[in-house]
Each structure stands twice: as structure tokens, then as C-alpha cells.
Short mmCIF file of C-alpha atoms and ligand atoms in Angstrom, two decimals:
data_model
loop_
_atom_site.label_atom_id
_atom_site.label_comp_id
_atom_site.label_asym_id
_atom_site.label_seq_id
_atom_site.Cartn_x
_atom_site.Cartn_y
_atom_site.Cartn_z
CA MET A 1 9.85 15.98 -24.24
CA SER A 2 6.30 15.03 -25.17
CA ARG A 3 3.62 15.52 -22.57
CA ILE A 4 2.21 12.31 -21.14
CA ALA A 5 -1.51 11.63 -21.22
CA TYR A 6 -3.49 9.00 -19.37
CA VAL A 7 -6.01 7.17 -21.57
CA ASN A 8 -8.02 4.29 -20.13
CA GLY A 9 -5.29 2.63 -18.12
CA ARG A 10 -2.27 3.64 -20.22
CA TYR A 11 0.23 6.47 -19.85
CA ILE A 12 1.27 7.48 -23.37
CA PRO A 13 2.86 10.43 -25.21
CA GLN A 14 0.06 12.93 -25.76
CA HIS A 15 0.65 13.20 -29.52
CA GLN A 16 -0.04 9.46 -29.80
CA ALA A 17 -3.09 9.49 -27.53
CA GLY A 18 -6.48 8.85 -29.07
CA VAL A 19 -9.95 7.52 -28.41
CA SER A 20 -12.38 5.56 -30.58
CA ILE A 21 -14.49 7.47 -33.11
CA ASP A 22 -17.41 5.58 -31.54
CA ASP A 23 -16.80 7.25 -28.17
CA ARG A 24 -20.03 8.97 -27.09
CA GLY A 25 -18.02 11.93 -25.88
CA TYR A 26 -16.87 12.49 -29.46
CA GLN A 27 -20.29 11.86 -30.98
CA PHE A 28 -22.67 13.49 -28.48
CA GLY A 29 -20.61 15.43 -25.94
CA ASP A 30 -21.79 12.64 -23.61
CA GLY A 31 -19.31 13.14 -20.80
CA VAL A 32 -18.14 15.36 -17.98
CA TYR A 33 -14.83 17.00 -17.11
CA GLU A 34 -12.83 18.86 -14.50
CA VAL A 35 -10.09 21.49 -14.80
CA VAL A 36 -8.02 21.97 -11.68
CA THR A 37 -5.27 24.38 -10.66
CA ILE A 38 -2.01 22.66 -9.73
CA ILE A 39 0.06 24.45 -7.13
CA ASN A 40 3.25 23.07 -5.59
CA GLY A 41 2.69 19.95 -7.68
CA ARG A 42 -0.69 19.30 -6.04
CA MET A 43 -4.28 19.87 -7.01
CA ALA A 44 -5.96 22.82 -5.31
CA ASP A 45 -9.17 21.83 -3.54
CA GLU A 46 -8.84 18.25 -4.81
CA ASP A 47 -11.74 16.75 -2.90
CA TRP A 48 -14.16 19.52 -3.91
CA HIS A 49 -13.29 18.85 -7.57
CA LEU A 50 -13.75 15.12 -7.11
CA ASP A 51 -17.07 15.74 -5.32
CA ARG A 52 -18.22 17.78 -8.32
CA LEU A 53 -17.01 15.12 -10.75
CA GLU A 54 -19.04 12.49 -8.88
CA PHE A 55 -22.04 14.83 -8.84
CA SER A 56 -21.85 15.48 -12.61
CA LEU A 57 -21.45 11.77 -13.35
CA GLY A 58 -24.31 10.89 -11.03
CA GLU A 59 -26.69 13.36 -12.69
CA LEU A 60 -25.92 11.81 -16.10
CA VAL A 61 -25.98 8.23 -14.74
CA ILE A 62 -22.39 7.55 -15.77
CA PRO A 63 -20.46 5.38 -13.28
CA MET A 64 -17.13 6.54 -11.84
CA PRO A 65 -14.41 5.00 -14.05
CA MET A 66 -12.49 3.92 -10.93
CA SER A 67 -12.56 4.53 -7.19
CA ARG A 68 -11.72 8.00 -5.88
CA ALA A 69 -8.55 6.61 -4.29
CA ALA A 70 -7.42 5.13 -7.63
CA LEU A 71 -8.24 8.39 -9.42
CA LYS A 72 -6.05 10.28 -6.95
CA ILE A 73 -3.16 7.96 -7.82
CA VAL A 74 -3.60 8.60 -11.57
CA ILE A 75 -3.73 12.36 -10.88
CA ARG A 76 -0.48 12.21 -8.92
CA ASN A 77 1.18 10.12 -11.62
CA ILE A 78 0.18 12.54 -14.40
CA ILE A 79 1.41 15.55 -12.41
CA ARG A 80 4.72 13.78 -11.67
CA MET A 81 5.28 12.35 -15.16
CA ASN A 82 4.72 15.78 -16.72
CA GLY A 83 6.90 17.50 -14.11
CA ILE A 84 4.20 20.06 -13.25
CA SER A 85 4.75 22.42 -10.35
CA THR A 86 2.27 25.13 -11.34
CA GLY A 87 -0.34 24.57 -14.01
CA LEU A 88 -3.61 22.90 -14.84
CA ILE A 89 -4.81 19.32 -14.93
CA TYR A 90 -7.70 18.29 -17.19
CA PHE A 91 -9.67 15.08 -16.94
CA GLN A 92 -12.78 13.90 -18.67
CA VAL A 93 -15.00 10.89 -18.31
CA THR A 94 -17.26 9.89 -21.18
CA ARG A 95 -20.07 7.37 -21.09
CA GLY A 96 -18.18 4.92 -23.29
CA VAL A 97 -17.87 3.46 -26.77
CA MET A 98 -20.78 2.01 -28.76
CA ARG A 99 -22.28 2.01 -32.25
CA ARG A 100 -23.85 5.45 -32.76
CA ASP A 101 -27.36 5.61 -31.29
CA HIS A 102 -28.99 8.35 -29.22
CA ALA A 103 -30.25 5.87 -26.59
CA PHE A 104 -27.63 4.20 -24.45
CA PRO A 105 -27.70 0.91 -22.54
CA ALA A 106 -27.51 0.95 -18.73
CA LEU A 107 -24.17 -0.82 -18.58
CA MET A 108 -21.34 0.90 -20.38
CA LYS A 109 -17.64 1.17 -19.61
CA PRO A 110 -16.79 4.83 -18.95
CA GLN A 111 -13.64 6.19 -20.59
CA LEU A 112 -11.14 8.32 -18.67
CA VAL A 113 -8.65 10.70 -20.26
CA MET A 114 -6.29 12.94 -18.29
CA THR A 115 -3.72 15.57 -19.35
CA ALA A 116 -1.74 18.25 -17.54
CA LYS A 117 0.22 21.32 -18.56
CA THR A 118 2.51 23.85 -16.95
CA MET A 119 1.05 27.34 -16.71
CA LYS A 120 2.33 30.45 -15.00
CA PHE A 121 -0.44 32.44 -13.40
CA PRO A 122 0.09 36.21 -13.22
CA GLY A 123 0.89 36.92 -9.58
CA PRO A 124 -1.52 38.81 -7.35
CA ASP A 125 0.01 42.17 -8.16
CA SER A 126 0.41 41.76 -11.90
CA ALA A 127 -3.14 40.76 -12.85
CA ARG A 128 -4.51 43.36 -15.27
CA PRO A 129 -8.21 44.24 -15.50
CA VAL A 130 -9.85 42.51 -18.47
CA LYS A 131 -12.76 43.26 -20.78
CA VAL A 132 -15.91 41.14 -20.95
CA ILE A 133 -18.70 41.31 -23.47
CA THR A 134 -22.30 40.21 -22.88
CA VAL A 135 -24.08 37.60 -25.01
CA PRO A 136 -27.42 35.80 -24.69
CA ASP A 137 -27.20 32.56 -22.68
CA GLN A 138 -28.14 29.86 -25.18
CA ARG A 139 -27.41 26.78 -23.04
CA TRP A 140 -29.55 23.92 -21.83
CA ARG A 141 -31.17 24.01 -18.37
CA ARG A 142 -28.68 21.87 -16.41
CA ARG A 143 -25.69 24.17 -16.33
CA ASP A 144 -24.78 22.83 -12.89
CA ILE A 145 -23.49 19.66 -14.60
CA LYS A 146 -19.94 20.11 -15.86
CA THR A 147 -20.55 18.42 -19.18
CA THR A 148 -18.13 18.44 -22.11
CA GLN A 149 -21.05 19.66 -24.24
CA LEU A 150 -19.75 23.23 -24.45
CA LEU A 151 -20.81 24.56 -27.85
CA PRO A 152 -22.70 27.66 -26.58
CA ASN A 153 -19.76 28.43 -24.28
CA CYS A 154 -17.30 28.07 -27.18
CA LEU A 155 -19.40 30.35 -29.42
CA ALA A 156 -19.63 32.93 -26.62
CA LYS A 157 -15.89 32.84 -25.90
CA THR A 158 -15.06 33.14 -29.61
CA LYS A 159 -17.27 36.23 -29.85
CA ALA A 160 -15.38 37.66 -26.90
CA VAL A 161 -12.00 36.98 -28.50
CA GLU A 162 -13.19 38.52 -31.77
CA ALA A 163 -14.26 41.63 -29.82
CA GLY A 164 -10.84 41.88 -28.16
CA ALA A 165 -12.30 40.73 -24.84
CA TYR A 166 -11.14 38.08 -22.38
CA GLU A 167 -14.48 36.58 -21.45
CA ALA A 168 -18.17 36.61 -22.38
CA TRP A 169 -20.80 37.03 -19.70
CA MET A 170 -23.94 35.14 -20.63
CA VAL A 171 -27.24 36.88 -19.93
CA ASP A 172 -30.56 35.11 -19.30
CA ASP A 173 -33.92 35.99 -20.86
CA ASP A 174 -34.71 38.37 -17.98
CA GLY A 175 -31.53 40.38 -18.51
CA TYR A 176 -29.52 38.92 -15.61
CA VAL A 177 -25.96 37.64 -15.90
CA THR A 178 -25.77 33.89 -15.40
CA GLU A 179 -21.98 33.37 -15.58
CA GLY A 180 -18.99 33.60 -17.90
CA SER A 181 -18.34 31.10 -20.70
CA SER A 182 -15.82 29.40 -18.39
CA SER A 183 -15.97 31.37 -15.15
CA ASN A 184 -18.32 32.63 -12.45
CA ALA A 185 -19.34 36.29 -12.39
CA TRP A 186 -19.14 38.64 -9.40
CA ILE A 187 -19.65 42.31 -8.61
CA VAL A 188 -18.92 44.51 -5.61
CA THR A 189 -21.53 47.16 -4.87
CA LYS A 190 -20.69 50.69 -3.80
CA GLU A 191 -21.71 49.58 -0.29
CA GLY A 192 -18.95 46.94 -0.42
CA GLU A 193 -21.22 43.88 -0.73
CA LEU A 194 -20.03 40.96 -2.83
CA ILE A 195 -22.75 39.75 -5.18
CA THR A 196 -22.74 36.48 -7.10
CA ARG A 197 -25.53 34.37 -8.53
CA PRO A 198 -26.79 31.50 -6.35
CA THR A 199 -25.90 27.96 -7.40
CA THR A 200 -29.09 26.58 -8.90
CA TYR A 201 -29.43 24.68 -12.19
CA ASP A 202 -28.64 28.02 -13.90
CA ILE A 203 -24.87 28.05 -13.33
CA LEU A 204 -21.92 25.82 -12.60
CA SER A 205 -21.00 25.71 -8.95
CA GLY A 206 -17.40 26.87 -9.42
CA ILE A 207 -14.80 25.50 -7.04
CA THR A 208 -12.89 28.79 -7.15
CA ARG A 209 -16.18 30.55 -6.34
CA LYS A 210 -16.57 28.29 -3.32
CA THR A 211 -12.99 28.91 -2.14
CA VAL A 212 -13.33 32.66 -2.66
CA MET A 213 -16.61 32.65 -0.71
CA ALA A 214 -14.85 30.95 2.20
CA ILE A 215 -11.96 33.44 2.03
CA ALA A 216 -14.38 36.41 1.84
CA ALA A 217 -16.35 35.08 4.83
CA GLU A 218 -13.13 34.77 6.87
CA ARG A 219 -12.49 38.44 6.12
CA ASN A 220 -16.00 39.38 7.22
CA LEU A 221 -16.97 40.59 3.77
CA LYS A 222 -20.71 40.55 3.19
CA ILE A 223 -21.72 38.10 0.45
CA VAL A 224 -25.16 38.19 -1.12
CA GLU A 225 -26.09 35.37 -3.49
CA ARG A 226 -28.45 36.93 -6.01
CA ALA A 227 -28.58 37.66 -9.73
CA PHE A 228 -27.40 41.03 -11.11
CA THR A 229 -27.63 42.76 -14.49
CA PRO A 230 -24.74 44.07 -16.62
CA GLU A 231 -26.08 47.59 -15.93
CA GLU A 232 -25.79 47.05 -12.18
CA ALA A 233 -22.24 45.78 -12.67
CA ILE A 234 -21.28 48.88 -14.65
CA ALA A 235 -22.84 51.16 -12.04
CA GLY A 236 -21.16 49.28 -9.17
CA ALA A 237 -17.73 49.54 -7.55
CA GLU A 238 -16.03 46.44 -9.03
CA ALA A 239 -16.57 43.39 -11.17
CA PHE A 240 -14.48 40.24 -11.35
CA MET A 241 -14.53 36.62 -12.45
CA THR A 242 -13.37 33.38 -10.84
CA SER A 243 -12.25 30.05 -12.31
CA ALA A 244 -9.48 27.47 -11.93
CA SER A 245 -7.50 29.06 -14.77
CA SER A 246 -8.17 32.75 -14.07
CA ILE A 247 -8.27 32.45 -10.23
CA VAL A 248 -9.72 35.91 -9.38
CA THR A 249 -9.45 38.28 -12.35
CA PRO A 250 -10.65 41.89 -12.15
CA ILE A 251 -12.91 43.21 -14.91
CA GLY A 252 -12.35 46.79 -16.11
CA LEU A 253 -14.70 46.99 -19.09
CA ILE A 254 -18.13 45.49 -19.80
CA ASN A 255 -18.86 45.87 -23.51
CA ASP A 256 -17.59 49.43 -23.95
CA SER A 257 -18.46 50.75 -20.50
CA PRO A 258 -15.84 50.97 -17.76
CA VAL A 259 -16.59 49.47 -14.36
CA ALA A 260 -15.93 52.37 -11.94
CA ASP A 261 -12.60 53.84 -13.11
CA GLY A 262 -11.78 50.78 -15.23
CA GLU A 263 -8.91 49.74 -12.96
CA ALA A 264 -8.51 46.53 -10.96
CA GLY A 265 -10.68 46.88 -7.86
CA PRO A 266 -9.22 46.57 -4.35
CA VAL A 267 -11.62 43.83 -3.22
CA ALA A 268 -10.86 41.65 -6.27
CA MET A 269 -7.13 42.14 -5.81
CA ALA A 270 -7.30 41.38 -2.09
CA LEU A 271 -9.21 38.18 -2.84
CA ARG A 272 -6.70 37.21 -5.53
CA HIS A 273 -3.90 37.78 -3.01
CA ALA A 274 -5.72 35.75 -0.39
CA TYR A 275 -6.36 32.93 -2.87
CA PHE A 276 -2.64 32.64 -3.58
CA ASP A 277 -1.93 32.64 0.14
CA HIS A 278 -4.64 30.04 0.63
CA VAL A 279 -3.46 27.57 -2.00
CA GLY A 280 0.27 28.18 -1.89
CA LYS A 281 2.54 30.96 -2.97
CA ASN A 282 4.20 28.95 -5.75
CA ALA A 283 1.33 29.64 -8.11
CA ALA A 284 2.75 33.10 -8.63
CA GLU A 285 6.26 31.86 -9.53
C1 PLP B 1 -19.46 27.68 -17.21
C2 PLP B 1 -18.45 27.75 -16.12
N1 PLP B 1 -18.74 28.44 -14.99
C3 PLP B 1 -17.87 28.55 -13.98
C4 PLP B 1 -16.60 27.97 -14.06
C5 PLP B 1 -15.64 28.11 -12.91
O1 PLP B 1 -15.50 26.89 -12.22
P1 PLP B 1 -14.16 26.55 -11.43
O2 PLP B 1 -13.93 27.65 -10.44
O3 PLP B 1 -14.44 25.25 -10.77
O4 PLP B 1 -13.05 26.48 -12.44
C6 PLP B 1 -16.27 27.23 -15.19
C7 PLP B 1 -14.96 26.59 -15.29
O5 PLP B 1 -14.60 25.99 -16.28
C8 PLP B 1 -17.21 27.11 -16.25
O6 PLP B 1 -16.93 26.42 -17.36
#
């Protein structure tokens, strides 16, 4: 059975879905997107994702393609039509279709595309520690906007894959880790403090990061929002990453240096466990 996509008001088989070659998303990366974990057939942290979508659109002066209530109906339809219990939903809004020109008029009709797929997440006890490499952060200065313009992220991730790694940590001009190509970066110090970079223009404010912060606070773990270097990560007790698709994934190797003993750290694993408890045990099916 073909997957069903939503494209500007129509639900159609994904292999037949298409957009205009004059779409500004295609020509300029002029759009924003969201990727959301689906658990028990429902979006995890739905309103936080929709808040971020509205924020990203607002910063780029793109109107919402429909009301939040209508968007929630499309989301539910796509999850149901594709029979997703556990997986990921993807939606993107581009500024619209026009003859190619850098400047855009104030009034354009935004385009909405949505797809979903089944995905089995490794359960809390089967997540293996992964390797990350470090690369220079080559992105623009508004990384807090979740734009579809992802070329530096794609180049970084490809380098990681070529190096046999799972993720690339991007490093700023001062030698501090900003974030992963599609995840937020964390370490645990030997004193047991959780460290992650504050949410300024420099990084995307990850929804999984936000959920994990809330879970860590409930467990009275100390969280310090500050930048850290790859060297500090290697010398620390643990490193891990968070994102909608990786949830909480422990990091065992940074370039060729192990983090502590190179195994999955207890804090990362406890947070992964707690995340599954928080959003519903079916994710680990
Ligand atoms: C650059 C970047 N940072 C962080 C994240 C993690 O965000 P979230 O937890 O909302 O998936 C992503 C997710 O795609 C990302 O692309």
C-alpha cells in the first residue's frame, strides 16, 4: 500500500505527490518544517511543535497555511490514513509559488506538505552508544528557525556517515559545540551536572531537549545551560544527543576518543527510559 501524503488540501499517494518547480521551497529553501515522534498514534508534545512552527513562520514572515485547529485535523488524518502507531510525521510549509525572484511580495499563499512513516525506535535498554565526529559550524546566524535550508547540516551529516559515525557535532569559531546536524548536544560532568547549550540564535530549541529538561528537573538533576567544548565532553562522564528521531541517544566516541569508558552512560539511559515512560511505552514496541 502506498503511503498517503497531504499536499495543499489533497490526500494523495506519496509517489504521485508533487509541488510546482516554482515553489520557493524548491528554489530557495524558503520554508520551515517540523519532525515529530508519533507514539500510540499521536504526536508527542504536539503543542510545543506547533508553537515552534508558528515561531519559525513568524520569524520568516510566512503566514500559517491554516489555523492550528485545522492543522491538527490534517495531522490526525495523515497518521490514521497511513496506519501509524509508532513513527515520525514530517510537515513543511513553504512561502509559496511564484516566478523565480529573490524578493518576495507580502501576500503569498503558503504551501503545506505532510508525510508520515512507521519507525521502530530501539527501546530504552537496547540503545547502543554511537560515534560523533566534529565539524566546523558553517550555518547562518538564525539557527533557532527550523528552516528547510539545511545544506550545511546535510554536508556535516554526510561527513559523519562517511566516517562511520552517527552524527556530526558542529563547532563554532571559538571551539564550542553548537549542536548536532539534526540533534541537540549534551554532556554529563564527573560531578553529575547536565550541560547543554542555551537556546539563543546559535541553536535550534529542540522539543526533545525541552522535554528531557523537564524530566531531568523532576528527578532533581542539576542542569546548567552553557556551551562546552569537544575536549570537555571527552574528559567528562557522559555525552548524549536528543532529537525527535533519536530520542535520547548515548554517545560513546567523539572523533576517535572514547567518552569515559565508551559505554552508554547511566544518566543518558535513565533519561531515555524516562522519556519513553513520559510519552508512552508503545514507542519501544
Ligand atoms: C539542528 C537541529 N538541532 C536540534 C534538533 C532537535 O530538535 P527536536 O528535539 O525538536 O527534534 C534538530 C531536529 O531536527 C535539528 O535539526
